[in-house]
């Protein structure tokens, strides 16, 4: 909502000030914004990225032809962006066409793979499909955060459970600041997730 170039200020104000509080059953714009969790943010981010990539936008709407004509590096990036928004069919189409499942996305140079983005967005079904296709469950972003840490930070129980099903997952990997996945969940008050991960360490 805040980043979409096609959304004018009056539309943003209507969505945030009127529609959002009404949909969520709260009184104010501030309460409505506070109740948007990272799953919604992940979907919004994916939709925004989709609008930036015409080929992905068309694939989201059902036409994968232009997506499959992209050169390899752009196809990799489109696949990562599709995972970010939880768009399963475009992601699968890109992977079936040869996209590198562990490639980092092109935006920001932060090393965010499809699995990192899907985990942070809470897209559990996408996480499960990526793992089924042998995505590296321990491949970290540039900050040293593995997909499990991103899911834990976002408070996504279902995505966390899917990641923990991977037989080769290492739940004790620390990021560059020495934090483990359960530390992120604990710090943000996601006790159930923190305990679930911590139990796997012992």
PDB file of C-alpha atoms in Angstrom:
ATOM      1  CA  UNK A   1       0.000   0.000   0.000  1.00  0.00           C
ATOM      2  CA  UNK A   2       2.716   2.470   0.939  1.00  0.00           C
ATOM      3  CA  UNK A   3       5.109   1.599  -1.878  1.00  0.00           C
ATOM      4  CA  UNK A   4       2.829   0.926  -4.839  1.00  0.00           C
ATOM      5  CA  UNK A   5       3.551   3.559  -7.470  1.00  0.00           C
ATOM      6  CA  UNK A   6       0.103   3.185  -8.999  1.00  0.00           C
ATOM      7  CA  UNK A   7      -1.666   3.996  -5.723  1.00  0.00           C
ATOM      8  CA  UNK A   8      -2.437   7.676  -5.225  1.00  0.00           C
ATOM      9  CA  UNK A   9      -2.411   9.314  -1.803  1.00  0.00           C
ATOM     10  CA  UNK A  10      -6.196   9.512  -1.512  1.00  0.00           C
ATOM     11  CA  UNK A  11      -6.465   5.765  -2.189  1.00  0.00           C
ATOM     12  CA  UNK A  12      -3.861   4.983   0.461  1.00  0.00           C
ATOM     13  CA  UNK A  13      -5.687   7.098   2.984  1.00  0.00           C
ATOM     14  CA  UNK A  14      -9.004   5.414   2.205  1.00  0.00           C
ATOM     15  CA  UNK A  15      -7.468   1.939   2.515  1.00  0.00           C
ATOM     16  CA  UNK A  16      -5.536   2.663   5.700  1.00  0.00           C
ATOM     17  CA  UNK A  17      -7.975   5.025   7.363  1.00  0.00           C
ATOM     18  CA  UNK A  18     -11.349   3.485   6.508  1.00  0.00           C
ATOM     19  CA  UNK A  19     -11.196   0.049   4.917  1.00  0.00           C
ATOM     20  CA  UNK A  20      -8.455  -1.513   7.042  1.00  0.00           C
ATOM     21  CA  UNK A  21      -9.936  -0.669  10.473  1.00  0.00           C
ATOM     22  CA  UNK A  22     -13.350  -1.813   9.288  1.00  0.00           C
ATOM     23  CA  UNK A  23     -12.033  -5.137   7.978  1.00  0.00           C
ATOM     24  CA  UNK A  24     -10.026  -5.829  11.120  1.00  0.00           C
ATOM     25  CA  UNK A  25     -12.699  -4.642  13.570  1.00  0.00           C
ATOM     26  CA  UNK A  26     -10.610  -1.917  15.184  1.00  0.00           C
ATOM     27  CA  UNK A  27     -11.257   1.755  15.854  1.00  0.00           C
ATOM     28  CA  UNK A  28      -8.315   3.637  14.374  1.00  0.00           C
ATOM     29  CA  UNK A  29      -5.933   3.638  11.448  1.00  0.00           C
ATOM     30  CA  UNK A  30      -3.026   3.076  13.839  1.00  0.00           C
ATOM     31  CA  UNK A  31      -4.641  -0.030  15.343  1.00  0.00           C
ATOM     32  CA  UNK A  32      -5.388  -1.348  11.882  1.00  0.00           C
ATOM     33  CA  UNK A  33      -1.807  -0.904  10.715  1.00  0.00           C
ATOM     34  CA  UNK A  34      -0.520  -2.518  13.908  1.00  0.00           C
ATOM     35  CA  UNK A  35      -2.616  -5.612  13.248  1.00  0.00           C
ATOM     36  CA  UNK A  36      -1.167  -6.235   9.794  1.00  0.00           C
ATOM     37  CA  UNK A  37       1.226  -9.118  10.349  1.00  0.00           C
ATOM     38  CA  UNK A  38       4.242 -10.084   8.317  1.00  0.00           C
ATOM     39  CA  UNK A  39       2.234 -12.570   6.257  1.00  0.00           C
ATOM     40  CA  UNK A  40       0.198  -9.708   4.821  1.00  0.00           C
ATOM     41  CA  UNK A  41       3.339  -7.647   4.365  1.00  0.00           C
ATOM     42  CA  UNK A  42       4.936 -10.529   2.540  1.00  0.00           C
ATOM     43  CA  UNK A  43       2.004 -10.802   0.165  1.00  0.00           C
ATOM     44  CA  UNK A  44       1.942  -7.045  -0.405  1.00  0.00           C
ATOM     45  CA  UNK A  45       5.678  -7.055  -1.087  1.00  0.00           C
ATOM     46  CA  UNK A  46       5.292  -9.901  -3.540  1.00  0.00           C
ATOM     47  CA  UNK A  47       2.467  -8.114  -5.332  1.00  0.00           C
ATOM     48  CA  UNK A  48       4.552  -4.942  -5.496  1.00  0.00           C
ATOM     49  CA  UNK A  49       7.492  -6.830  -6.941  1.00  0.00           C
ATOM     50  CA  UNK A  50       5.150  -8.517  -9.396  1.00  0.00           C
ATOM     51  CA  UNK A  51       4.081  -5.116 -10.675  1.00  0.00           C
ATOM     52  CA  UNK A  52       7.756  -4.247 -11.204  1.00  0.00           C
ATOM     53  CA  UNK A  53       8.304  -7.351 -13.364  1.00  0.00           C
ATOM     54  CA  UNK A  54       5.793  -7.383 -16.239  1.00  0.00           C
ATOM     55  CA  UNK A  55       6.569 -11.022 -17.064  1.00  0.00           C
ATOM     56  CA  UNK A  56       5.863 -12.105 -13.490  1.00  0.00           C
ATOM     57  CA  UNK A  57       2.737  -9.957 -13.358  1.00  0.00           C
ATOM     58  CA  UNK A  58       1.402 -11.738 -16.440  1.00  0.00           C
ATOM     59  CA  UNK A  59       2.307 -15.120 -14.943  1.00  0.00           C
ATOM     60  CA  UNK A  60       0.441 -14.270 -11.741  1.00  0.00           C
ATOM     61  CA  UNK A  61      -2.597 -13.592 -13.919  1.00  0.00           C
ATOM     62  CA  UNK A  62      -2.177 -16.937 -15.699  1.00  0.00           C
ATOM     63  CA  UNK A  63       0.024 -16.242 -18.732  1.00  0.00           C
ATOM     64  CA  UNK A  64       3.432 -17.823 -18.088  1.00  0.00           C
ATOM     65  CA  UNK A  65       4.637 -17.506 -21.692  1.00  0.00           C
ATOM     66  CA  UNK A  66       6.619 -14.244 -21.305  1.00  0.00           C
ATOM     67  CA  UNK A  67       8.083 -15.466 -17.995  1.00  0.00           C
ATOM     68  CA  UNK A  68       9.521 -18.561 -19.639  1.00  0.00           C
ATOM     69  CA  UNK A  69      11.239 -16.445 -22.297  1.00  0.00           C
ATOM     70  CA  UNK A  70      13.391 -14.590 -19.759  1.00  0.00           C
ATOM     71  CA  UNK A  71      17.170 -15.148 -19.799  1.00  0.00           C
ATOM     72  CA  UNK A  72      18.484 -17.341 -16.943  1.00  0.00           C
ATOM     73  CA  UNK A  73      19.447 -14.621 -14.445  1.00  0.00           C
ATOM     74  CA  UNK A  74      16.126 -12.801 -14.889  1.00  0.00           C
ATOM     75  CA  UNK A  75      14.212 -16.068 -14.629  1.00  0.00           C
ATOM     76  CA  UNK A  76      16.005 -16.791 -11.339  1.00  0.00           C
ATOM     77  CA  UNK A  77      15.023 -13.374 -10.017  1.00  0.00           C
ATOM     78  CA  UNK A  78      11.403 -13.778 -11.120  1.00  0.00           C
ATOM     79  CA  UNK A  79      11.267 -17.145  -9.332  1.00  0.00           C
ATOM     80  CA  UNK A  80      12.567 -15.579  -6.115  1.00  0.00           C
ATOM     81  CA  UNK A  81      10.055 -12.731  -6.403  1.00  0.00           C
ATOM     82  CA  UNK A  82       7.199 -15.180  -6.971  1.00  0.00           C
ATOM     83  CA  UNK A  83       8.163 -17.050  -3.790  1.00  0.00           C
ATOM     84  CA  UNK A  84       8.267 -13.754  -1.913  1.00  0.00           C
ATOM     85  CA  UNK A  85       4.606 -13.139  -2.640  1.00  0.00           C
ATOM     86  CA  UNK A  86       3.494 -16.744  -2.226  1.00  0.00           C
ATOM     87  CA  UNK A  87       2.722 -17.114  -5.921  1.00  0.00           C
ATOM     88  CA  UNK A  88       3.087 -20.874  -6.305  1.00  0.00           C
ATOM     89  CA  UNK A  89       2.250 -21.410  -9.991  1.00  0.00           C
ATOM     90  CA  UNK A  90       4.658 -18.783 -11.418  1.00  0.00           C
ATOM     91  CA  UNK A  91       7.379 -20.053  -9.076  1.00  0.00           C
ATOM     92  CA  UNK A  92       6.823 -23.645 -10.196  1.00  0.00           C
ATOM     93  CA  UNK A  93       6.782 -22.588 -13.858  1.00  0.00           C
ATOM     94  CA  UNK A  94      10.111 -20.787 -13.452  1.00  0.00           C
ATOM     95  CA  UNK A  95      11.664 -23.771 -11.668  1.00  0.00           C
ATOM     96  CA  UNK A  96      10.354 -26.176 -14.292  1.00  0.00           C
ATOM     97  CA  UNK A  97      11.953 -23.940 -16.939  1.00  0.00           C
ATOM     98  CA  UNK A  98      15.350 -24.237 -15.243  1.00  0.00           C
ATOM     99  CA  UNK A  99      15.521 -21.452 -12.656  1.00  0.00           C
ATOM    100  CA  UNK A 100      18.175 -22.028  -9.986  1.00  0.00           C
ATOM    101  CA  UNK A 101      16.263 -22.848  -6.813  1.00  0.00           C
ATOM    102  CA  UNK A 102      18.985 -21.441  -4.543  1.00  0.00           C
ATOM    103  CA  UNK A 103      19.698 -18.289  -6.531  1.00  0.00           C
ATOM    104  CA  UNK A 104      19.524 -14.998  -4.613  1.00  0.00           C
ATOM    105  CA  UNK A 105      17.111 -12.336  -5.776  1.00  0.00           C
ATOM    106  CA  UNK A 106      18.504  -9.367  -7.679  1.00  0.00           C
ATOM    107  CA  UNK A 107      16.955  -6.673  -5.488  1.00  0.00           C
ATOM    108  CA  UNK A 108      19.184  -5.152  -2.817  1.00  0.00           C
ATOM    109  CA  UNK A 109      22.046  -7.625  -3.147  1.00  0.00           C
ATOM    110  CA  UNK A 110      21.110  -9.125   0.220  1.00  0.00           C
ATOM    111  CA  UNK A 111      21.253 -12.782  -0.723  1.00  0.00           C
ATOM    112  CA  UNK A 112      17.554 -13.462  -0.207  1.00  0.00           C
ATOM    113  CA  UNK A 113      16.717 -16.790  -1.835  1.00  0.00           C
ATOM    114  CA  UNK A 114      13.258 -18.075  -2.680  1.00  0.00           C
ATOM    115  CA  UNK A 115      13.223 -20.125   0.530  1.00  0.00           C
ATOM    116  CA  UNK A 116      14.295 -17.149   2.657  1.00  0.00           C
ATOM    117  CA  UNK A 117      11.556 -14.979   1.139  1.00  0.00           C
ATOM    118  CA  UNK A 118       8.872 -17.638   1.429  1.00  0.00           C
ATOM    119  CA  UNK A 119       9.825 -18.335   5.045  1.00  0.00           C
ATOM    120  CA  UNK A 120       9.755 -14.649   5.994  1.00  0.00           C
ATOM    121  CA  UNK A 121       6.433 -14.171   4.223  1.00  0.00           C
ATOM    122  CA  UNK A 122       4.954 -17.157   6.047  1.00  0.00           C
ATOM    123  CA  UNK A 123       4.071 -18.954   2.830  1.00  0.00           C
ATOM    124  CA  UNK A 124       4.130 -22.464   4.252  1.00  0.00           C
ATOM    125  CA  UNK A 125       2.945 -24.248   1.095  1.00  0.00           C
ATOM    126  CA  UNK A 126       5.632 -22.517  -0.957  1.00  0.00           C
ATOM    127  CA  UNK A 127       8.223 -23.435   1.683  1.00  0.00           C
ATOM    128  CA  UNK A 128       7.104 -27.069   1.495  1.00  0.00           C
ATOM    129  CA  UNK A 129       7.311 -27.116  -2.310  1.00  0.00           C
ATOM    130  CA  UNK A 130      10.775 -25.567  -2.337  1.00  0.00           C
ATOM    131  CA  UNK A 131      11.986 -28.145   0.168  1.00  0.00           C
ATOM    132  CA  UNK A 132      10.411 -30.924  -1.887  1.00  0.00           C
ATOM    133  CA  UNK A 133      12.469 -29.646  -4.811  1.00  0.00           C
ATOM    134  CA  UNK A 134      15.616 -29.754  -2.633  1.00  0.00           C
ATOM    135  CA  UNK A 135      16.171 -26.072  -1.849  1.00  0.00           C
ATOM    136  CA  UNK A 136      19.057 -25.634   0.592  1.00  0.00           C
ATOM    137  CA  UNK A 137      17.367 -25.276   3.975  1.00  0.00           C
ATOM    138  CA  UNK A 138      20.581 -24.007   5.596  1.00  0.00           C
ATOM    139  CA  UNK A 139      21.552 -21.418   2.973  1.00  0.00           C
ATOM    140  CA  UNK A 140      21.739 -18.052   4.739  1.00  0.00           C
ATOM    141  CA  UNK A 141      21.176 -14.516   3.518  1.00  0.00           C
ATOM    142  CA  UNK A 142      24.053 -12.054   3.629  1.00  0.00           C
ATOM    143  CA  UNK A 143      23.270 -11.287   7.296  1.00  0.00           C
ATOM    144  CA  UNK A 144      23.883 -14.953   8.069  1.00  0.00           C
ATOM    145  CA  UNK A 145      20.187 -15.610   8.713  1.00  0.00           C
ATOM    146  CA  UNK A 146      18.924 -19.007   7.544  1.00  0.00           C
ATOM    147  CA  UNK A 147      15.314 -19.482   6.374  1.00  0.00           C
ATOM    148  CA  UNK A 148      14.329 -20.818   9.809  1.00  0.00           C
ATOM    149  CA  UNK A 149      15.490 -17.576  11.420  1.00  0.00           C
ATOM    150  CA  UNK A 150      13.358 -15.564   8.987  1.00  0.00           C
ATOM    151  CA  UNK A 151      10.277 -17.679   9.669  1.00  0.00           C
ATOM    152  CA  UNK A 152      10.879 -17.413  13.415  1.00  0.00           C
ATOM    153  CA  UNK A 153      11.331 -13.638  13.259  1.00  0.00           C
ATOM    154  CA  UNK A 154       8.052 -13.320  11.369  1.00  0.00           C
ATOM    155  CA  UNK A 155       6.175 -15.483  13.868  1.00  0.00           C
ATOM    156  CA  UNK A 156       5.148 -18.005  11.239  1.00  0.00           C
ATOM    157  CA  UNK A 157       4.414 -21.301  12.956  1.00  0.00           C
ATOM    158  CA  UNK A 158       3.301 -23.222   9.850  1.00  0.00           C
ATOM    159  CA  UNK A 159       6.371 -22.194   7.855  1.00  0.00           C
ATOM    160  CA  UNK A 160       8.573 -23.069  10.830  1.00  0.00           C
ATOM    161  CA  UNK A 161       7.006 -26.522  11.070  1.00  0.00           C
ATOM    162  CA  UNK A 162       7.611 -27.136   7.351  1.00  0.00           C
ATOM    163  CA  UNK A 163      11.255 -26.103   7.665  1.00  0.00           C
ATOM    164  CA  UNK A 164      11.762 -28.360  10.675  1.00  0.00           C
ATOM    165  CA  UNK A 165      10.571 -31.319   8.604  1.00  0.00           C
ATOM    166  CA  UNK A 166      13.754 -31.077   6.513  1.00  0.00           C
ATOM    167  CA  UNK A 167      16.031 -33.917   7.568  1.00  0.00           C
ATOM    168  CA  UNK A 168      19.187 -31.887   6.994  1.00  0.00           C
ATOM    169  CA  UNK A 169      18.153 -28.704   8.797  1.00  0.00           C
ATOM    170  CA  UNK A 170      20.649 -27.277  11.288  1.00  0.00           C
ATOM    171  CA  UNK A 171      18.674 -25.324  13.877  1.00  0.00           C
ATOM    172  CA  UNK A 172      21.791 -24.115  15.699  1.00  0.00           C
ATOM    173  CA  UNK A 173      23.271 -21.979  12.894  1.00  0.00           C
ATOM    174  CA  UNK A 174      24.085 -18.494  14.162  1.00  0.00           C
ATOM    175  CA  UNK A 175      23.921 -15.306  12.150  1.00  0.00           C
ATOM    176  CA  UNK A 176      26.735 -12.758  11.992  1.00  0.00           C
ATOM    177  CA  UNK A 177      25.632 -11.305  15.338  1.00  0.00           C
ATOM    178  CA  UNK A 178      25.628 -14.673  17.049  1.00  0.00           C
ATOM    179  CA  UNK A 179      21.850 -15.129  17.127  1.00  0.00           C
ATOM    180  CA  UNK A 180      20.182 -18.473  16.478  1.00  0.00           C
ATOM    181  CA  UNK A 181      16.714 -18.904  14.949  1.00  0.00           C
ATOM    182  CA  UNK A 182      14.967 -19.448  18.285  1.00  0.00           C
ATOM    183  CA  UNK A 183      16.541 -16.221  19.605  1.00  0.00           C
ATOM    184  CA  UNK A 184      14.584 -14.234  17.020  1.00  0.00           C
ATOM    185  CA  UNK A 185      11.308 -15.870  17.957  1.00  0.00           C
ATOM    186  CA  UNK A 186      11.934 -15.419  21.678  1.00  0.00           C
ATOM    187  CA  UNK A 187      12.843 -11.751  21.297  1.00  0.00           C
ATOM    188  CA  UNK A 188       9.592 -11.029  19.447  1.00  0.00           C
ATOM    189  CA  UNK A 189       7.404 -12.945  21.859  1.00  0.00           C
ATOM    190  CA  UNK A 190       6.736 -15.985  19.668  1.00  0.00           C
ATOM    191  CA  UNK A 191       7.225 -18.404  22.529  1.00  0.00           C
ATOM    192  CA  UNK A 192       5.653 -21.456  20.901  1.00  0.00           C
ATOM    193  CA  UNK A 193       7.965 -21.145  17.903  1.00  0.00           C
ATOM    194  CA  UNK A 194      11.012 -20.496  20.074  1.00  0.00           C
ATOM    195  CA  UNK A 195      10.308 -23.553  22.208  1.00  0.00           C
ATOM    196  CA  UNK A 196       9.665 -25.718  19.156  1.00  0.00           C
ATOM    197  CA  UNK A 197      13.023 -24.795  17.630  1.00  0.00           C
ATOM    198  CA  UNK A 198      14.896 -25.002  20.929  1.00  0.00           C
ATOM    199  CA  UNK A 199      13.654 -28.545  21.482  1.00  0.00           C
ATOM    200  CA  UNK A 200      15.288 -29.552  18.200  1.00  0.00           C
ATOM    201  CA  UNK A 201      18.640 -28.289  19.453  1.00  0.00           C
ATOM    202  CA  UNK A 202      18.731 -30.822  22.264  1.00  0.00           C
TER     203      UNK A 202
END
